[in-house]
Amino acid sequence: YPQLFIFDLDGVITDTAEQHYIAWKEMAQEIGIEIDRKFNESLKGVSRGDSLEKILNLNKDLHLSEEEKAELMKKKNDAYRKLIMSIEPEDIYPGIGELLEKLKDDDIKIALGSASKNAPFIIKQLQIEHYFDYVVDPETVENGKPAPDIFQKAADELGVAYDKCVGIEDAIAGVTAINEAGMLSIGVGDKIHLKHADYVVEDTAELKFETIINRFENISK
Ligand code: BG6
Ligand code: MG
């Protein structure tokens, strides 16, 4: 039986994956780089700095100083913050509130495993802060997703063995991180993009507590 569920935030609990995309696209355009949704799949789950590097890699002729990079990251984050300013409880994806309630009822621990430094602000705005037994601060782990560090940090802090954990992710890098951590991976989104997940749902409304427990009991990794 699982003892800990670790949720990604952007694109799992709420639609902020979209606002990240809009902000990156805008920033990239300013330096003459076009990004599309397909490329964006490779940015999902990836830290701010690593995302910028991936974007800059699209134009090998650009050589920016550390200050210029910091400036671009600030620009992106300012634009992103503007977009999420008025986020509210109604923006929580379908099924998420019910799942959090069920987990609490069943005494299963809950953690947030987001790569985003904006995560504490968002869960506060969504008024779901109180559900989380632990929120990973991405600045305290050595490697970002697709490395397993963020997920393992949550389990370590709460004293739960990795094989008793379930991770929920919308990102290719995030599912890889969960798998590398030795946890059960649940993908939310496209079945082809997320084919490396142990179980995929297309929509958060399909994240049913009983089904997940069933999968957990039946999938031997
Ligand atoms: C992840 C998002 O959750 O957080 C990425 O999927 C984002 O798109 C990353 O780049 C870092 O977020 P932030 O808010 O710290 O720039
Ligand atoms: Mg995500």
PDB file of C-alpha atoms and ligand atoms in Angstrom:
ATOM      1  CA  TYR A   1       0.000   0.000   0.000  1.00  0.00           C
ATOM      2  CA  PRO A   2       1.447   3.454  -0.834  1.00  0.00           C
ATOM      3  CA  GLN A   3       2.471   5.752   2.026  1.00  0.00           C
ATOM      4  CA  LEU A   4       3.292   8.936   0.160  1.00  0.00           C
ATOM      5  CA  PHE A   5       1.975  10.723  -2.918  1.00  0.00           C
ATOM      6  CA  ILE A   6       4.266  13.326  -4.462  1.00  0.00           C
ATOM      7  CA  PHE A   7       2.545  15.795  -6.756  1.00  0.00           C
ATOM      8  CA  ASP A   8       4.092  17.922  -9.421  1.00  0.00           C
ATOM      9  CA  LEU A   9       2.398  21.328  -9.562  1.00  0.00           C
ATOM     10  CA  ASP A  10       2.522  23.014 -12.966  1.00  0.00           C
ATOM     11  CA  GLY A  11       0.283  21.072 -15.344  1.00  0.00           C
ATOM     12  CA  VAL A  12      -0.865  18.587 -12.684  1.00  0.00           C
ATOM     13  CA  ILE A  13      -2.606  20.592  -9.972  1.00  0.00           C
ATOM     14  CA  THR A  14      -3.342  23.600 -12.146  1.00  0.00           C
ATOM     15  CA  ASP A  15      -2.824  24.986 -15.633  1.00  0.00           C
ATOM     16  CA  THR A  16       0.357  26.995 -14.933  1.00  0.00           C
ATOM     17  CA  ALA A  17       2.339  24.881 -17.433  1.00  0.00           C
ATOM     18  CA  GLU A  18       0.561  27.024 -20.033  1.00  0.00           C
ATOM     19  CA  GLN A  19       1.657  30.296 -18.429  1.00  0.00           C
ATOM     20  CA  HIS A  20       5.253  29.047 -18.251  1.00  0.00           C
ATOM     21  CA  TYR A  21       5.043  28.322 -21.990  1.00  0.00           C
ATOM     22  CA  ILE A  22       3.610  31.749 -22.828  1.00  0.00           C
ATOM     23  CA  ALA A  23       6.317  33.501 -20.798  1.00  0.00           C
ATOM     24  CA  TRP A  24       9.175  31.453 -22.302  1.00  0.00           C
ATOM     25  CA  LYS A  25       7.843  31.988 -25.821  1.00  0.00           C
ATOM     26  CA  GLU A  26       7.732  35.742 -25.288  1.00  0.00           C
ATOM     27  CA  MET A  27      11.231  35.841 -23.834  1.00  0.00           C
ATOM     28  CA  ALA A  28      12.628  33.664 -26.635  1.00  0.00           C
ATOM     29  CA  GLN A  29      11.079  35.904 -29.284  1.00  0.00           C
ATOM     30  CA  GLU A  30      12.908  38.877 -27.842  1.00  0.00           C
ATOM     31  CA  ILE A  31      16.210  37.202 -28.676  1.00  0.00           C
ATOM     32  CA  GLY A  32      14.986  36.043 -32.074  1.00  0.00           C
ATOM     33  CA  ILE A  33      14.211  32.428 -31.159  1.00  0.00           C
ATOM     34  CA  GLU A  34      10.880  30.777 -31.979  1.00  0.00           C
ATOM     35  CA  ILE A  35       9.679  27.958 -29.771  1.00  0.00           C
ATOM     36  CA  ASP A  36       6.596  25.836 -30.354  1.00  0.00           C
ATOM     37  CA  ARG A  37       4.494  23.472 -28.256  1.00  0.00           C
ATOM     38  CA  LYS A  38       6.428  20.435 -29.392  1.00  0.00           C
ATOM     39  CA  PHE A  39       9.714  21.941 -28.177  1.00  0.00           C
ATOM     40  CA  ASN A  40       7.931  23.043 -25.013  1.00  0.00           C
ATOM     41  CA  GLU A  41       7.416  19.388 -24.043  1.00  0.00           C
ATOM     42  CA  SER A  42      11.174  19.276 -23.434  1.00  0.00           C
ATOM     43  CA  LEU A  43      10.983  22.332 -21.148  1.00  0.00           C
ATOM     44  CA  LYS A  44       8.221  21.006 -18.904  1.00  0.00           C
ATOM     45  CA  GLY A  45       9.461  20.131 -15.433  1.00  0.00           C
ATOM     46  CA  VAL A  46      12.893  21.579 -16.161  1.00  0.00           C
ATOM     47  CA  SER A  47      14.326  24.301 -13.885  1.00  0.00           C
ATOM     48  CA  ARG A  48      14.450  27.957 -14.912  1.00  0.00           C
ATOM     49  CA  GLY A  49      18.189  27.909 -15.615  1.00  0.00           C
ATOM     50  CA  ASP A  50      18.172  24.605 -17.492  1.00  0.00           C
ATOM     51  CA  SER A  51      15.173  25.767 -19.535  1.00  0.00           C
ATOM     52  CA  LEU A  52      17.013  28.913 -20.600  1.00  0.00           C
ATOM     53  CA  GLU A  53      20.015  26.814 -21.657  1.00  0.00           C
ATOM     54  CA  LYS A  54      17.778  24.577 -23.774  1.00  0.00           C
ATOM     55  CA  ILE A  55      16.301  27.631 -25.486  1.00  0.00           C
ATOM     56  CA  LEU A  56      19.719  29.236 -26.069  1.00  0.00           C
ATOM     57  CA  ASN A  57      20.914  25.971 -27.594  1.00  0.00           C
ATOM     58  CA  LEU A  58      18.493  26.563 -30.456  1.00  0.00           C
ATOM     59  CA  ASN A  59      20.784  29.328 -31.681  1.00  0.00           C
ATOM     60  CA  LYS A  60      24.413  28.323 -31.321  1.00  0.00           C
ATOM     61  CA  ASP A  61      25.544  31.752 -32.573  1.00  0.00           C
ATOM     62  CA  LEU A  62      24.285  33.432 -29.431  1.00  0.00           C
ATOM     63  CA  HIS A  63      26.891  33.780 -26.721  1.00  0.00           C
ATOM     64  CA  LEU A  64      25.468  35.469 -23.675  1.00  0.00           C
ATOM     65  CA  SER A  65      27.194  36.512 -20.482  1.00  0.00           C
ATOM     66  CA  GLU A  66      25.987  35.289 -17.094  1.00  0.00           C
ATOM     67  CA  GLU A  67      24.503  38.740 -16.465  1.00  0.00           C
ATOM     68  CA  GLU A  68      22.561  38.632 -19.725  1.00  0.00           C
ATOM     69  CA  LYS A  69      21.255  35.182 -18.844  1.00  0.00           C
ATOM     70  CA  ALA A  70      20.197  36.343 -15.406  1.00  0.00           C
ATOM     71  CA  GLU A  71      18.412  39.273 -17.000  1.00  0.00           C
ATOM     72  CA  LEU A  72      16.529  36.991 -19.392  1.00  0.00           C
ATOM     73  CA  MET A  73      15.478  34.699 -16.551  1.00  0.00           C
ATOM     74  CA  LYS A  74      14.233  37.681 -14.593  1.00  0.00           C
ATOM     75  CA  LYS A  75      12.268  38.885 -17.601  1.00  0.00           C
ATOM     76  CA  LYS A  76      10.664  35.490 -18.036  1.00  0.00           C
ATOM     77  CA  ASN A  77       9.822  35.220 -14.366  1.00  0.00           C
ATOM     78  CA  ASP A  78       8.354  38.734 -14.200  1.00  0.00           C
ATOM     79  CA  ALA A  79       6.128  37.935 -17.183  1.00  0.00           C
ATOM     80  CA  TYR A  80       5.146  34.603 -15.625  1.00  0.00           C
ATOM     81  CA  ARG A  81       4.340  36.233 -12.270  1.00  0.00           C
ATOM     82  CA  LYS A  82       2.074  38.704 -14.020  1.00  0.00           C
ATOM     83  CA  LEU A  83       0.216  35.867 -15.706  1.00  0.00           C
ATOM     84  CA  ILE A  84      -0.373  33.946 -12.463  1.00  0.00           C
ATOM     85  CA  MET A  85      -1.113  36.961 -10.289  1.00  0.00           C
ATOM     86  CA  SER A  86      -4.830  36.317 -10.014  1.00  0.00           C
ATOM     87  CA  ILE A  87      -4.749  32.519  -9.746  1.00  0.00           C
ATOM     88  CA  GLU A  88      -7.467  31.284  -7.370  1.00  0.00           C
ATOM     89  CA  PRO A  89      -9.019  28.080  -5.962  1.00  0.00           C
ATOM     90  CA  GLU A  90     -11.322  27.700  -8.991  1.00  0.00           C
ATOM     91  CA  ASP A  91      -8.195  27.147 -11.089  1.00  0.00           C
ATOM     92  CA  ILE A  92      -7.474  23.790  -9.448  1.00  0.00           C
ATOM     93  CA  TYR A  93      -7.820  21.031 -12.053  1.00  0.00           C
ATOM     94  CA  PRO A  94     -10.808  18.663 -11.820  1.00  0.00           C
ATOM     95  CA  GLY A  95     -10.402  15.699  -9.492  1.00  0.00           C
ATOM     96  CA  ILE A  96      -7.372  17.097  -7.636  1.00  0.00           C
ATOM     97  CA  GLY A  97      -9.292  18.385  -4.615  1.00  0.00           C
ATOM     98  CA  GLU A  98     -11.109  15.070  -4.248  1.00  0.00           C
ATOM     99  CA  LEU A  99      -7.876  13.102  -4.525  1.00  0.00           C
ATOM    100  CA  LEU A 100      -6.156  15.241  -1.876  1.00  0.00           C
ATOM    101  CA  GLU A 101      -9.140  14.720   0.447  1.00  0.00           C
ATOM    102  CA  LYS A 102      -9.112  10.940  -0.080  1.00  0.00           C
ATOM    103  CA  LEU A 103      -5.400  10.747   0.654  1.00  0.00           C
ATOM    104  CA  LYS A 104      -5.843  12.689   3.882  1.00  0.00           C
ATOM    105  CA  ASP A 105      -8.762  10.440   4.902  1.00  0.00           C
ATOM    106  CA  ASP A 106      -6.590   7.414   4.257  1.00  0.00           C
ATOM    107  CA  ASP A 107      -3.612   8.800   6.223  1.00  0.00           C
ATOM    108  CA  ILE A 108      -1.408   8.771   3.151  1.00  0.00           C
ATOM    109  CA  LYS A 109       1.205  11.510   3.239  1.00  0.00           C
ATOM    110  CA  ILE A 110       1.270  14.209   0.586  1.00  0.00           C
ATOM    111  CA  ALA A 111       4.254  16.154  -0.750  1.00  0.00           C
ATOM    112  CA  LEU A 112       4.824  18.726  -3.462  1.00  0.00           C
ATOM    113  CA  GLY A 113       7.707  17.945  -5.798  1.00  0.00           C
ATOM    114  CA  SER A 114       7.785  20.967  -8.075  1.00  0.00           C
ATOM    115  CA  ALA A 115      10.860  22.418  -9.768  1.00  0.00           C
ATOM    116  CA  SER A 116       9.320  25.862  -9.469  1.00  0.00           C
ATOM    117  CA  LYS A 117      10.428  28.531  -7.028  1.00  0.00           C
ATOM    118  CA  ASN A 118       6.943  29.984  -7.460  1.00  0.00           C
ATOM    119  CA  ALA A 119       5.264  26.837  -6.113  1.00  0.00           C
ATOM    120  CA  PRO A 120       4.752  28.058  -2.497  1.00  0.00           C
ATOM    121  CA  PHE A 121       2.975  31.177  -3.808  1.00  0.00           C
ATOM    122  CA  ILE A 122       0.709  29.145  -6.085  1.00  0.00           C
ATOM    123  CA  ILE A 123      -0.425  26.552  -3.525  1.00  0.00           C
ATOM    124  CA  LYS A 124      -1.168  29.398  -1.143  1.00  0.00           C
ATOM    125  CA  GLN A 125      -3.294  31.171  -3.756  1.00  0.00           C
ATOM    126  CA  LEU A 126      -5.080  27.890  -4.529  1.00  0.00           C
ATOM    127  CA  GLN A 127      -5.693  27.459  -0.779  1.00  0.00           C
ATOM    128  CA  ILE A 128      -4.369  23.890  -0.707  1.00  0.00           C
ATOM    129  CA  GLU A 129      -1.220  24.562   1.328  1.00  0.00           C
ATOM    130  CA  HIS A 130      -2.569  22.696   4.366  1.00  0.00           C
ATOM    131  CA  TYR A 131      -2.740  19.362   2.513  1.00  0.00           C
ATOM    132  CA  PHE A 132       1.011  19.115   2.092  1.00  0.00           C
ATOM    133  CA  ASP A 133       3.123  17.380   4.696  1.00  0.00           C
ATOM    134  CA  TYR A 134       6.202  18.581   2.868  1.00  0.00           C
ATOM    135  CA  VAL A 135       7.011  20.969   0.039  1.00  0.00           C
ATOM    136  CA  VAL A 136      10.372  20.384  -1.618  1.00  0.00           C
ATOM    137  CA  ASP A 137      12.428  23.534  -2.091  1.00  0.00           C
ATOM    138  CA  PRO A 138      14.073  22.916  -5.481  1.00  0.00           C
ATOM    139  CA  GLU A 139      17.037  25.033  -4.423  1.00  0.00           C
ATOM    140  CA  THR A 140      17.973  22.458  -1.792  1.00  0.00           C
ATOM    141  CA  VAL A 141      18.544  19.582  -4.224  1.00  0.00           C
ATOM    142  CA  GLU A 142      21.601  19.076  -6.343  1.00  0.00           C
ATOM    143  CA  ASN A 143      20.022  18.003  -9.612  1.00  0.00           C
ATOM    144  CA  GLY A 144      16.740  19.048 -11.174  1.00  0.00           C
ATOM    145  CA  LYS A 145      14.364  16.791 -13.140  1.00  0.00           C
ATOM    146  CA  PRO A 146      14.917  14.431 -14.993  1.00  0.00           C
ATOM    147  CA  ALA A 147      17.215  13.501 -12.064  1.00  0.00           C
ATOM    148  CA  PRO A 148      15.330  11.821  -9.188  1.00  0.00           C
ATOM    149  CA  ASP A 149      16.538  14.219  -6.458  1.00  0.00           C
ATOM    150  CA  ILE A 150      13.337  16.246  -5.937  1.00  0.00           C
ATOM    151  CA  PHE A 151      11.185  13.131  -5.500  1.00  0.00           C
ATOM    152  CA  GLN A 152      13.717  11.357  -3.311  1.00  0.00           C
ATOM    153  CA  LYS A 153      14.097  14.449  -1.129  1.00  0.00           C
ATOM    154  CA  ALA A 154      10.357  14.400  -0.350  1.00  0.00           C
ATOM    155  CA  ALA A 155      10.467  10.704   0.585  1.00  0.00           C
ATOM    156  CA  ASP A 156      13.637  11.136   2.670  1.00  0.00           C
ATOM    157  CA  GLU A 157      12.211  14.069   4.591  1.00  0.00           C
ATOM    158  CA  LEU A 158       9.036  12.154   5.400  1.00  0.00           C
ATOM    159  CA  GLY A 159      10.862   8.893   6.132  1.00  0.00           C
ATOM    160  CA  VAL A 160       9.109   6.838   3.450  1.00  0.00           C
ATOM    161  CA  ALA A 161      10.784   4.127   1.344  1.00  0.00           C
ATOM    162  CA  TYR A 162      10.877   4.975  -2.371  1.00  0.00           C
ATOM    163  CA  ASP A 163       8.912   1.889  -3.349  1.00  0.00           C
ATOM    164  CA  LYS A 164       6.059   3.079  -1.157  1.00  0.00           C
ATOM    165  CA  CYS A 165       5.734   6.335  -3.109  1.00  0.00           C
ATOM    166  CA  VAL A 166       3.578   7.425  -6.004  1.00  0.00           C
ATOM    167  CA  GLY A 167       4.612  10.401  -8.170  1.00  0.00           C
ATOM    168  CA  ILE A 168       2.256  12.336 -10.433  1.00  0.00           C
ATOM    169  CA  GLU A 169       3.662  14.308 -13.370  1.00  0.00           C
ATOM    170  CA  ASP A 170       2.717  15.919 -16.674  1.00  0.00           C
ATOM    171  CA  ALA A 171       6.315  16.300 -17.900  1.00  0.00           C
ATOM    172  CA  ILE A 172       8.492  13.842 -19.781  1.00  0.00           C
ATOM    173  CA  ALA A 173      11.427  14.871 -17.533  1.00  0.00           C
ATOM    174  CA  GLY A 174       9.206  14.488 -14.471  1.00  0.00           C
ATOM    175  CA  VAL A 175       8.101  10.942 -15.268  1.00  0.00           C
ATOM    176  CA  THR A 176      11.743  10.016 -15.876  1.00  0.00           C
ATOM    177  CA  ALA A 177      12.632  11.514 -12.470  1.00  0.00           C
ATOM    178  CA  ILE A 178       9.948   9.433 -10.711  1.00  0.00           C
ATOM    179  CA  ASN A 179      11.061   6.253 -12.472  1.00  0.00           C
ATOM    180  CA  GLU A 180      14.702   6.951 -11.588  1.00  0.00           C
ATOM    181  CA  ALA A 181      13.635   7.452  -7.978  1.00  0.00           C
ATOM    182  CA  GLY A 182      12.186   3.933  -7.941  1.00  0.00           C
ATOM    183  CA  MET A 183       8.615   5.123  -7.414  1.00  0.00           C
ATOM    184  CA  LEU A 184       5.346   4.394  -9.196  1.00  0.00           C
ATOM    185  CA  SER A 185       4.929   6.992 -11.945  1.00  0.00           C
ATOM    186  CA  ILE A 186       1.599   8.394 -13.018  1.00  0.00           C
ATOM    187  CA  GLY A 187       1.532  10.567 -16.118  1.00  0.00           C
ATOM    188  CA  VAL A 188      -1.122  13.185 -16.792  1.00  0.00           C
ATOM    189  CA  GLY A 189      -1.443  14.056 -20.455  1.00  0.00           C
ATOM    190  CA  ASP A 190      -0.574  12.610 -23.827  1.00  0.00           C
ATOM    191  CA  LYS A 191      -0.238   8.802 -23.784  1.00  0.00           C
ATOM    192  CA  ILE A 192       2.523   8.856 -26.394  1.00  0.00           C
ATOM    193  CA  HIS A 193       4.663  11.574 -24.770  1.00  0.00           C
ATOM    194  CA  LEU A 194       4.311   9.912 -21.404  1.00  0.00           C
ATOM    195  CA  LYS A 195       4.594   6.303 -22.497  1.00  0.00           C
ATOM    196  CA  HIS A 196       7.420   5.700 -20.005  1.00  0.00           C
ATOM    197  CA  ALA A 197       4.990   6.230 -17.090  1.00  0.00           C
ATOM    198  CA  ASP A 198       3.617   3.218 -15.224  1.00  0.00           C
ATOM    199  CA  TYR A 199       0.102   4.550 -15.718  1.00  0.00           C
ATOM    200  CA  VAL A 200      -1.195   7.459 -17.819  1.00  0.00           C
ATOM    201  CA  VAL A 201      -4.449   9.398 -17.642  1.00  0.00           C
ATOM    202  CA  GLU A 202      -5.331  12.009 -20.212  1.00  0.00           C
ATOM    203  CA  ASP A 203      -7.054  14.254 -17.741  1.00  0.00           C
ATOM    204  CA  THR A 204      -6.802  14.880 -13.997  1.00  0.00           C
ATOM    205  CA  ALA A 205     -10.513  14.043 -13.676  1.00  0.00           C
ATOM    206  CA  GLU A 206      -9.457  10.435 -14.303  1.00  0.00           C
ATOM    207  CA  LEU A 207      -7.072  10.403 -11.332  1.00  0.00           C
ATOM    208  CA  LYS A 208      -9.235   8.159  -9.173  1.00  0.00           C
ATOM    209  CA  PHE A 209      -7.916   7.124  -5.779  1.00  0.00           C
ATOM    210  CA  GLU A 210      -9.086   3.481  -6.036  1.00  0.00           C
ATOM    211  CA  THR A 211      -7.651   3.022  -9.532  1.00  0.00           C
ATOM    212  CA  ILE A 212      -4.267   4.361  -8.457  1.00  0.00           C
ATOM    213  CA  ILE A 213      -4.167   2.115  -5.385  1.00  0.00           C
ATOM    214  CA  ASN A 214      -5.072  -0.797  -7.628  1.00  0.00           C
ATOM    215  CA  ARG A 215      -2.247   0.012 -10.029  1.00  0.00           C
ATOM    216  CA  PHE A 216       0.139   0.347  -7.127  1.00  0.00           C
ATOM    217  CA  GLU A 217      -0.752  -3.087  -5.809  1.00  0.00           C
ATOM    218  CA  ASN A 218      -0.590  -4.724  -9.236  1.00  0.00           C
ATOM    219  CA  ILE A 219       2.443  -3.193 -10.889  1.00  0.00           C
ATOM    220  CA  SER A 220       5.620  -4.770  -9.673  1.00  0.00           C
ATOM    221  CA  LYS A 221       8.544  -2.686 -10.729  1.00  0.00           C
TER     222      LYS A 221
HETATM  223  C1  BG6 B   1       8.420  23.517 -13.428  1.00  0.00           C
HETATM  224  C2  BG6 B   1       7.789  23.913 -14.751  1.00  0.00           C
HETATM  225  O1  BG6 B   1       7.422  23.078 -12.570  1.00  0.00           O
HETATM  226  O2  BG6 B   1       9.105  24.618 -12.845  1.00  0.00           O
HETATM  227  C3  BG6 B   1       8.822  24.552 -15.663  1.00  0.00           C
HETATM  228  O3  BG6 B   1       7.231  22.764 -15.363  1.00  0.00           O
HETATM  229  C4  BG6 B   1       9.527  25.692 -14.951  1.00  0.00           C
HETATM  230  O4  BG6 B   1       8.173  25.010 -16.821  1.00  0.00           O
HETATM  231  C5  BG6 B   1      10.136  25.180 -13.637  1.00  0.00           C
HETATM  232  O5  BG6 B   1      10.545  26.239 -15.760  1.00  0.00           O
HETATM  233  C6  BG6 B   1      10.833  26.281 -12.849  1.00  0.00           C
HETATM  234  O6  BG6 B   1       9.884  27.219 -12.449  1.00  0.00           O
HETATM  235  P1  BG6 B   1      10.215  28.648 -11.833  1.00  0.00           P
HETATM  236  O7  BG6 B   1       8.858  29.164 -11.443  1.00  0.00           O
HETATM  237  O8  BG6 B   1      11.112  28.446 -10.662  1.00  0.00           O
HETATM  238  O9  BG6 B   1      10.855  29.440 -12.910  1.00  0.00           O
HETATM  239 MG    MG B   2       4.608  19.930 -14.518  1.00  0.00          MG
END
